[in-house]
Amino acid sequence: MSRTFALTNANLVCPVAGASKGAVLVRGETIAASGDIRIPKDADVIDCKGATLAPAIVDLGVFTIDIPACHAGGIVRVGLMPDQTPVLDEPGVVQRAALIGRPGLWIHPIAAATRGLAGQDLAEMAINRDAGARAVGTGERWIADSGVMRKVLAYAGDLGLTVIAHPEDGGVVGEAVATSGETATRMGLPSAPAIAEALAIARDLMLAEETGAKLHLRQVTTAAGFDLVRAAKRRGIAVTCGITPAHLLLSDIAMSDFRTFTHLSPPLRDESDRRACLQALADGTIDVLCSGHDPRGPEEKRLPFADSAPGMAGAETLLALALGMVRDEVITVERLMALLSANPAAILGLETGTLAAGMPADLMVFDADAPWLIDADHMVAIAGNTPFDGLPVQGKVRRLFKGGAELL
């Protein structure tokens, strides 16, 4: 049954309309109005009591479908990485992935750009698009063959699909698990220079410029990488880039106790690159803030650092960690919501991510000041491998709606 309700007495934050006080009226699955509005008599009223009301998060680039963790973090849509079992390189697999989480979590598959993510033969992009893929990606790997990458970009561009690339030169990275520098040397870890990132970005930007394709660099984490992205944007190349809170808030010093929760891909960088990440966030170079959600159990993390799997459980901590950057005045809360919802939605070609009338009623209500402690042992995620274990944060999701249906 279609329901009409109004969320009133809220601090509204919209990436387009900005911040204001007011209400949002929902009819059925859609936002009917927002702002200073008249509440119709047939509407149920939900008093937000001064909490923040914003578009729910679109998390671009998760590795695992983890509905409880997503809901706890205000996430109702995810761009699912192609690194699944089986790999998302066939239409049947893509179609099944797109339907798994509904109605509580909408999954937008990122189809593999090459068969088996092997970097050699192109996957059937057009068929996979028709099966529900919203983008194509290289997964957590780099396509070494420049000729193949050029074909990927050209083909995807013709189909109107964004290519989501992992920007690290695999030949330079090899089996490294850390960034070269004092920390990696002291720990005796196999390491690779940070320039591996800039090398990959430079090539892919040149190919994107030549083909006219849309390129999203899933995670950029170095000063040299951001310089290349800034220059490319000035030239008009259709490039966007993302990052996780881990690379904004942690340097490779966090690895010093050998705890494998800090084993990430790309690895944590040195302090100068971490500061460059914050600068890129502040100056608008970064377009997307994502969780990189990749929960891993003890069988993959309770190992020597070099033998452990990379990845972190990031979905339920994404909003709280991101709000810290608003409190530190690195970004405004409106820009934060663009990074979390409107921008990733645009990259995936989704009509959502704002509080405008006519948009899907994907909404979250959160208390930006609510304190809590990140505790790896008590997370709702499939696994609690967070590099922020023990960190006190502020910001808790109180209510969550997907298409007008309440999830939390």
Short mmCIF file of C-alpha atoms in Angstrom, two decimals:
data_model
loop_
_atom_site.label_atom_id
_atom_site.label_comp_id
_atom_site.label_asym_id
_atom_site.label_seq_id
_atom_site.Cartn_x
_atom_site.Cartn_y
_atom_site.Cartn_z
CA MET A 1 0.00 0.00 0.00
CA SER A 2 1.31 3.43 -0.93
CA ARG A 3 2.13 5.46 2.15
CA THR A 4 2.33 9.21 2.55
CA PHE A 5 4.45 10.55 5.37
CA ALA A 6 6.39 13.65 6.28
CA LEU A 7 9.71 13.86 8.08
CA THR A 8 9.50 17.15 9.93
CA ASN A 9 11.63 19.33 12.19
CA ALA A 10 14.86 18.31 10.45
CA ASN A 11 18.12 19.89 9.42
CA LEU A 12 17.99 19.18 5.71
CA VAL A 13 21.24 18.63 3.84
CA CYS A 14 21.01 18.31 0.08
CA PRO A 15 24.00 18.28 -2.30
CA VAL A 16 22.03 20.53 -4.69
CA ALA A 17 19.75 22.69 -2.55
CA GLY A 18 22.20 23.09 0.34
CA ALA A 19 21.50 23.07 4.07
CA SER A 20 18.28 24.37 5.59
CA LYS A 21 15.65 23.57 8.19
CA GLY A 22 12.40 21.99 7.11
CA ALA A 23 10.67 18.78 6.15
CA VAL A 24 10.49 16.15 3.45
CA LEU A 25 7.18 14.79 2.16
CA VAL A 26 7.18 11.25 0.79
CA ARG A 27 4.41 9.77 -1.32
CA GLY A 28 4.88 6.10 -2.02
CA GLU A 29 8.44 5.53 -3.18
CA THR A 30 9.19 9.12 -4.14
CA ILE A 31 10.04 12.47 -2.58
CA ALA A 32 7.03 14.71 -3.20
CA ALA A 33 8.44 17.92 -1.73
CA SER A 34 11.15 19.18 0.58
CA GLY A 35 12.01 22.35 2.44
CA ASP A 36 9.44 24.74 3.90
CA ILE A 37 6.41 22.74 2.83
CA ARG A 38 2.76 22.30 3.75
CA ILE A 39 2.03 18.95 5.33
CA PRO A 40 -1.14 17.40 3.85
CA LYS A 41 -3.77 16.02 6.19
CA ASP A 42 -3.39 12.47 4.92
CA ALA A 43 0.32 12.31 5.77
CA ASP A 44 1.77 10.50 8.77
CA VAL A 45 4.17 12.77 10.58
CA ILE A 46 7.56 11.66 11.86
CA ASP A 47 9.27 14.27 14.04
CA CYS A 48 13.04 14.20 13.45
CA LYS A 49 13.56 16.36 16.56
CA GLY A 50 16.28 18.45 14.99
CA ALA A 51 18.32 15.57 13.55
CA THR A 52 19.94 15.78 10.13
CA LEU A 53 18.00 14.48 7.14
CA ALA A 54 19.98 13.76 3.98
CA PRO A 55 19.98 11.48 0.94
CA ALA A 56 20.97 7.93 1.87
CA ILE A 57 24.48 6.91 0.88
CA VAL A 58 25.42 5.36 -2.47
CA ASP A 59 28.59 3.39 -1.70
CA LEU A 60 30.66 3.02 -4.85
CA GLY A 61 32.99 0.03 -4.93
CA VAL A 62 32.16 -2.50 -2.20
CA PHE A 63 33.51 -6.03 -2.39
CA THR A 64 30.92 -7.83 -0.26
CA ILE A 65 27.16 -7.63 0.07
CA ASP A 66 26.70 -6.93 3.78
CA ILE A 67 23.21 -5.61 4.40
CA PRO A 68 23.38 -5.07 8.21
CA ALA A 69 26.64 -3.12 7.91
CA CYS A 70 25.25 -1.00 5.07
CA HIS A 71 22.06 -0.15 6.93
CA ALA A 72 23.98 0.77 10.08
CA GLY A 73 26.03 3.17 7.97
CA GLY A 74 23.14 4.79 6.10
CA ILE A 75 23.85 2.98 2.82
CA VAL A 76 20.93 1.82 0.63
CA ARG A 77 22.70 1.40 -2.71
CA VAL A 78 26.09 -0.09 -3.49
CA GLY A 79 28.22 -0.33 -6.59
CA LEU A 80 29.39 -3.94 -6.32
CA MET A 81 32.93 -4.65 -7.48
CA PRO A 82 33.34 -7.36 -10.12
CA ASP A 83 35.73 -9.34 -7.90
CA GLN A 84 33.10 -11.88 -6.88
CA THR A 85 32.84 -15.66 -7.08
CA PRO A 86 32.12 -16.08 -9.92
CA VAL A 87 33.51 -12.89 -11.45
CA LEU A 88 30.84 -10.50 -12.75
CA ASP A 89 31.71 -11.02 -16.40
CA GLU A 90 28.60 -12.86 -17.66
CA PRO A 91 25.06 -11.45 -18.02
CA GLY A 92 23.47 -14.15 -15.88
CA VAL A 93 25.88 -13.48 -13.03
CA VAL A 94 25.43 -9.74 -13.35
CA GLN A 95 21.64 -10.06 -13.34
CA ARG A 96 21.62 -12.26 -10.24
CA ALA A 97 23.92 -9.86 -8.41
CA ALA A 98 21.62 -6.96 -9.21
CA LEU A 99 18.68 -8.67 -7.51
CA ILE A 100 20.28 -10.21 -4.42
CA GLY A 101 19.81 -7.46 -1.88
CA ARG A 102 16.38 -6.09 -2.76
CA PRO A 103 14.28 -4.56 -1.44
CA GLY A 104 16.48 -3.38 1.44
CA LEU A 105 19.69 -2.85 -0.49
CA TRP A 106 19.95 -2.09 -4.17
CA ILE A 107 23.01 -3.54 -5.77
CA HIS A 108 24.38 -1.94 -8.91
CA PRO A 109 26.91 -4.35 -10.39
CA ILE A 110 30.18 -3.12 -11.82
CA ALA A 111 30.82 -5.68 -14.55
CA ALA A 112 34.30 -6.95 -15.24
CA ALA A 113 35.97 -5.12 -18.11
CA THR A 114 37.83 -8.26 -19.14
CA ARG A 115 36.93 -11.94 -18.89
CA GLY A 116 37.77 -13.27 -15.45
CA LEU A 117 39.41 -9.90 -14.70
CA ALA A 118 42.47 -11.39 -16.37
CA GLY A 119 43.26 -8.24 -18.33
CA GLN A 120 43.36 -9.94 -21.71
CA ASP A 121 40.03 -10.51 -23.48
CA LEU A 122 37.23 -7.97 -23.30
CA ALA A 123 34.05 -9.07 -21.56
CA GLU A 124 30.67 -8.67 -23.26
CA MET A 125 30.04 -5.15 -22.01
CA ALA A 126 26.87 -4.45 -23.98
CA ILE A 127 25.14 -7.64 -22.83
CA ASN A 128 26.27 -7.09 -19.26
CA ARG A 129 24.96 -3.53 -19.39
CA ASP A 130 21.60 -4.81 -20.55
CA ALA A 131 21.69 -7.32 -17.66
CA GLY A 132 22.02 -4.52 -15.12
CA ALA A 133 25.66 -3.45 -14.99
CA ARG A 134 26.03 0.26 -14.25
CA ALA A 135 29.74 0.50 -15.05
CA VAL A 136 32.66 -1.71 -15.98
CA GLY A 137 35.77 -2.11 -13.89
CA THR A 138 39.21 -3.61 -13.62
CA GLY A 139 38.46 -4.85 -10.10
CA GLU A 140 41.26 -4.67 -7.57
CA ARG A 141 43.74 -5.30 -10.37
CA TRP A 142 45.46 -3.20 -13.02
CA ILE A 143 45.22 -3.98 -16.73
CA ALA A 144 48.86 -4.19 -17.73
CA ASP A 145 48.32 -4.36 -21.49
CA SER A 146 47.80 -0.77 -22.66
CA GLY A 147 46.21 -1.99 -25.89
CA VAL A 148 43.57 -3.89 -23.93
CA MET A 149 42.94 -0.90 -21.65
CA ARG A 150 42.50 1.34 -24.67
CA LYS A 151 39.91 -1.06 -26.11
CA VAL A 152 38.13 -1.21 -22.74
CA LEU A 153 37.86 2.57 -22.59
CA ALA A 154 36.81 2.94 -26.23
CA TYR A 155 34.16 0.21 -26.03
CA ALA A 156 32.79 1.39 -22.70
CA GLY A 157 32.71 4.94 -23.97
CA ASP A 158 30.62 3.92 -26.97
CA LEU A 159 28.17 2.23 -24.57
CA GLY A 160 27.99 5.21 -22.22
CA LEU A 161 29.54 3.27 -19.34
CA THR A 162 32.14 4.62 -16.94
CA VAL A 163 35.32 2.58 -16.52
CA ILE A 164 36.26 2.16 -12.85
CA ALA A 165 39.98 1.50 -12.62
CA HIS A 166 42.36 0.41 -9.89
CA PRO A 167 45.26 2.83 -10.35
CA GLU A 168 48.42 0.98 -9.38
CA ASP A 169 51.01 -0.23 -11.87
CA GLY A 170 51.05 -3.95 -11.19
CA GLY A 171 54.54 -4.37 -12.58
CA VAL A 172 55.92 -1.95 -10.01
CA VAL A 173 53.77 -3.20 -7.13
CA GLY A 174 54.46 -6.91 -7.63
CA GLU A 175 53.89 -8.71 -4.33
CA ALA A 176 54.31 -5.59 -2.19
CA VAL A 177 52.02 -5.08 0.81
CA ALA A 178 53.30 -1.67 1.89
CA THR A 179 54.54 1.64 0.55
CA SER A 180 58.33 1.95 0.37
CA GLY A 181 59.71 4.07 3.18
CA GLU A 182 60.90 4.05 6.75
CA THR A 183 57.93 2.10 8.12
CA ALA A 184 58.10 -0.70 5.55
CA THR A 185 61.88 -0.97 5.99
CA ARG A 186 61.63 -1.13 9.77
CA MET A 187 58.91 -3.80 9.56
CA GLY A 188 60.74 -5.79 6.91
CA LEU A 189 57.72 -5.82 4.61
CA PRO A 190 57.81 -6.19 0.82
CA SER A 191 57.11 -2.70 -0.47
CA ALA A 192 56.67 -0.69 -3.65
CA PRO A 193 57.24 3.01 -4.30
CA ALA A 194 54.21 5.27 -4.21
CA ILE A 195 54.93 6.29 -7.80
CA ALA A 196 53.24 3.04 -8.89
CA GLU A 197 49.99 4.95 -8.52
CA ALA A 198 50.98 7.95 -10.62
CA LEU A 199 52.37 5.71 -13.36
CA ALA A 200 49.04 3.92 -13.73
CA ILE A 201 47.02 7.13 -13.55
CA ALA A 202 49.14 8.86 -16.19
CA ARG A 203 48.60 6.06 -18.68
CA ASP A 204 44.91 5.69 -18.07
CA LEU A 205 44.32 9.45 -18.28
CA MET A 206 46.08 9.59 -21.64
CA LEU A 207 43.96 6.74 -22.92
CA ALA A 208 40.78 8.30 -21.55
CA GLU A 209 41.64 11.59 -23.24
CA GLU A 210 42.33 9.86 -26.53
CA THR A 211 39.15 7.76 -26.48
CA GLY A 212 36.86 10.32 -24.83
CA ALA A 213 35.72 7.72 -22.30
CA LYS A 214 34.58 8.39 -18.72
CA LEU A 215 37.16 7.18 -16.22
CA HIS A 216 36.71 6.83 -12.46
CA LEU A 217 39.85 6.11 -10.45
CA ARG A 218 38.46 4.15 -7.52
CA GLN A 219 41.06 5.25 -5.01
CA VAL A 220 43.73 7.90 -5.45
CA THR A 221 46.05 8.20 -2.46
CA THR A 222 49.21 10.11 -3.42
CA ALA A 223 50.16 13.73 -4.08
CA ALA A 224 51.52 12.83 -7.52
CA GLY A 225 48.30 11.06 -8.40
CA PHE A 226 46.15 14.03 -7.41
CA ASP A 227 48.35 16.41 -9.43
CA LEU A 228 47.67 14.31 -12.51
CA VAL A 229 43.93 14.25 -11.84
CA ARG A 230 43.80 18.02 -11.32
CA ALA A 231 45.64 18.64 -14.58
CA ALA A 232 43.35 16.22 -16.43
CA LYS A 233 40.21 17.91 -15.10
CA ARG A 234 41.55 21.27 -16.25
CA ARG A 235 41.98 19.79 -19.74
CA GLY A 236 38.37 18.66 -19.71
CA ILE A 237 38.99 14.93 -19.45
CA ALA A 238 35.97 13.09 -18.03
CA VAL A 239 37.77 11.80 -14.95
CA THR A 240 36.62 11.41 -11.36
CA CYS A 241 38.33 9.86 -8.38
CA GLY A 242 37.50 8.45 -4.98
CA ILE A 243 39.05 7.66 -1.63
CA THR A 244 38.23 5.96 1.69
CA PRO A 245 38.46 7.53 5.15
CA ALA A 246 41.42 5.26 5.92
CA HIS A 247 43.72 7.00 3.46
CA LEU A 248 42.55 10.40 4.66
CA LEU A 249 43.03 9.71 8.35
CA LEU A 250 45.84 7.13 8.61
CA SER A 251 49.42 7.06 7.39
CA ASP A 252 51.68 4.01 7.17
CA ILE A 253 52.70 4.61 10.78
CA ALA A 254 49.40 2.95 11.71
CA MET A 255 50.89 -0.33 10.43
CA SER A 256 53.73 -0.25 12.95
CA ASP A 257 52.21 -2.79 15.34
CA PHE A 258 51.84 -5.32 12.50
CA ARG A 259 48.07 -5.50 13.02
CA THR A 260 46.72 -6.76 9.73
CA PHE A 261 43.58 -4.61 9.93
CA THR A 262 45.79 -1.89 8.41
CA HIS A 263 46.72 -4.08 5.43
CA LEU A 264 44.84 -2.28 2.67
CA SER A 265 44.94 -2.01 -1.11
CA PRO A 266 46.31 0.48 -2.05
CA PRO A 267 48.50 0.44 1.05
CA LEU A 268 48.58 3.28 3.55
CA ARG A 269 50.93 6.05 2.40
CA ASP A 270 53.37 8.28 4.24
CA GLU A 271 52.31 11.39 6.11
CA SER A 272 53.00 13.79 3.24
CA ASP A 273 50.73 11.84 0.93
CA ARG A 274 48.07 11.61 3.62
CA ARG A 275 48.11 15.39 3.90
CA ALA A 276 47.87 15.62 0.11
CA CYS A 277 44.72 13.50 0.32
CA LEU A 278 43.14 15.96 2.74
CA GLN A 279 44.11 18.85 0.46
CA ALA A 280 42.54 17.09 -2.51
CA LEU A 281 39.38 16.57 -0.50
CA ALA A 282 39.27 20.23 0.47
CA ASP A 283 39.97 21.64 -2.99
CA GLY A 284 37.38 19.51 -4.79
CA THR A 285 39.73 17.13 -6.62
CA ILE A 286 38.16 14.12 -4.90
CA ASP A 287 34.65 13.31 -6.12
CA VAL A 288 33.64 10.25 -4.11
CA LEU A 289 34.06 9.10 -0.53
CA CYS A 290 33.50 5.36 -0.26
CA SER A 291 33.83 2.64 2.34
CA GLY A 292 35.91 0.13 0.37
CA HIS A 293 33.88 -2.40 2.36
CA ASP A 294 35.74 -5.71 2.31
CA PRO A 295 35.11 -7.63 5.53
CA ARG A 296 37.62 -10.40 6.17
CA GLY A 297 37.48 -13.02 8.89
CA PRO A 298 40.33 -14.28 11.10
CA GLU A 299 41.22 -16.99 8.63
CA GLU A 300 42.38 -14.24 6.27
CA LYS A 301 43.53 -11.62 8.76
CA ARG A 302 45.04 -13.61 11.63
CA LEU A 303 48.22 -14.22 9.65
CA PRO A 304 51.65 -12.59 9.33
CA PHE A 305 51.17 -9.15 7.77
CA ALA A 306 52.61 -10.05 4.36
CA ASP A 307 50.46 -13.19 4.16
CA SER A 308 47.17 -11.59 5.20
CA ALA A 309 44.49 -10.43 2.78
CA PRO A 310 44.08 -6.70 2.16
CA GLY A 311 40.77 -5.02 2.94
CA MET A 312 38.73 -3.43 5.69
CA ALA A 313 35.17 -3.43 6.98
CA GLY A 314 34.20 0.15 6.26
CA ALA A 315 30.46 0.41 5.64
CA GLU A 316 29.17 1.08 9.15
CA THR A 317 31.95 3.56 10.00
CA LEU A 318 31.91 5.55 6.75
CA LEU A 319 29.47 8.26 7.80
CA ALA A 320 30.87 8.78 11.29
CA LEU A 321 34.46 9.07 10.05
CA ALA A 322 33.39 11.39 7.25
CA LEU A 323 31.51 13.68 9.64
CA GLY A 324 34.78 14.19 11.48
CA MET A 325 36.11 15.96 8.40
CA VAL A 326 33.13 18.32 8.53
CA ARG A 327 33.79 19.08 12.20
CA ASP A 328 37.47 19.71 11.29
CA GLU A 329 36.22 22.14 8.60
CA VAL A 330 37.97 20.30 5.77
CA ILE A 331 34.67 20.20 3.88
CA THR A 332 31.12 21.44 4.37
CA VAL A 333 28.31 19.06 5.21
CA GLU A 334 26.68 19.77 1.81
CA ARG A 335 29.85 18.74 0.03
CA LEU A 336 30.07 15.65 2.20
CA MET A 337 26.65 14.55 1.00
CA ALA A 338 27.71 15.15 -2.60
CA LEU A 339 30.74 12.91 -2.00
CA LEU A 340 28.61 10.20 -0.39
CA SER A 341 25.46 10.25 -2.49
CA ALA A 342 25.02 12.57 -5.48
CA ASN A 343 28.44 12.06 -7.06
CA PRO A 344 28.60 8.26 -6.86
CA ALA A 345 25.02 8.12 -8.12
CA ALA A 346 25.96 10.23 -11.13
CA ILE A 347 28.95 8.01 -11.95
CA LEU A 348 26.65 4.97 -11.93
CA GLY A 349 23.99 6.82 -13.94
CA LEU A 350 21.42 6.70 -11.13
CA GLU A 351 18.67 9.25 -10.60
CA THR A 352 19.07 9.62 -6.84
CA GLY A 353 21.28 11.31 -4.28
CA THR A 354 19.41 14.58 -3.63
CA LEU A 355 16.31 15.74 -1.77
CA ALA A 356 14.65 17.10 -4.90
CA ALA A 357 11.00 16.35 -5.63
CA GLY A 358 10.64 13.35 -7.90
CA MET A 359 13.73 11.57 -6.60
CA PRO A 360 13.47 8.13 -4.95
CA ALA A 361 12.78 8.46 -1.24
CA ASP A 362 16.20 7.09 -0.27
CA LEU A 363 16.73 8.98 2.95
CA MET A 364 18.70 8.81 6.16
CA VAL A 365 18.16 10.61 9.44
CA PHE A 366 21.22 10.85 11.63
CA ASP A 367 22.42 12.46 14.83
CA ALA A 368 25.69 14.11 13.82
CA ASP A 369 26.82 14.52 17.43
CA ALA A 370 25.96 11.11 18.87
CA PRO A 371 29.16 9.63 20.35
CA TRP A 372 30.14 5.99 20.02
CA LEU A 373 33.23 3.82 20.01
CA ILE A 374 34.32 1.75 17.01
CA ASP A 375 34.75 -1.75 18.42
CA ALA A 376 35.95 -4.46 16.04
CA ASP A 377 34.51 -7.16 18.28
CA HIS A 378 31.00 -5.74 18.25
CA MET A 379 30.43 -4.57 14.69
CA VAL A 380 27.36 -5.73 12.79
CA ALA A 381 29.45 -6.34 9.67
CA ILE A 382 30.27 -9.86 8.49
CA ALA A 383 33.73 -9.27 9.98
CA GLY A 384 35.19 -6.47 12.11
CA ASN A 385 38.51 -5.84 10.40
CA THR A 386 38.54 -2.08 10.82
CA PRO A 387 41.78 -0.12 11.10
CA PHE A 388 39.88 2.29 13.37
CA ASP A 389 39.27 -0.24 16.16
CA GLY A 390 39.00 1.63 19.48
CA LEU A 391 38.51 5.07 17.94
CA PRO A 392 35.79 7.28 19.48
CA VAL A 393 33.63 8.91 16.80
CA GLN A 394 30.43 10.93 16.48
CA GLY A 395 27.50 10.41 14.12
CA LYS A 396 24.86 7.71 14.26
CA VAL A 397 22.13 6.80 11.77
CA ARG A 398 18.73 6.83 13.48
CA ARG A 399 16.33 6.10 10.62
CA LEU A 400 16.86 4.85 7.09
CA PHE A 401 14.47 4.67 4.13
CA LYS A 402 14.78 3.00 0.74
CA GLY A 403 12.12 4.05 -1.74
CA GLY A 404 9.94 5.22 1.14
CA ALA A 405 10.19 1.88 3.00
CA GLU A 406 11.74 2.16 6.45
CA LEU A 407 14.76 -0.10 6.95
CA LEU A 408 16.16 1.11 10.26
#
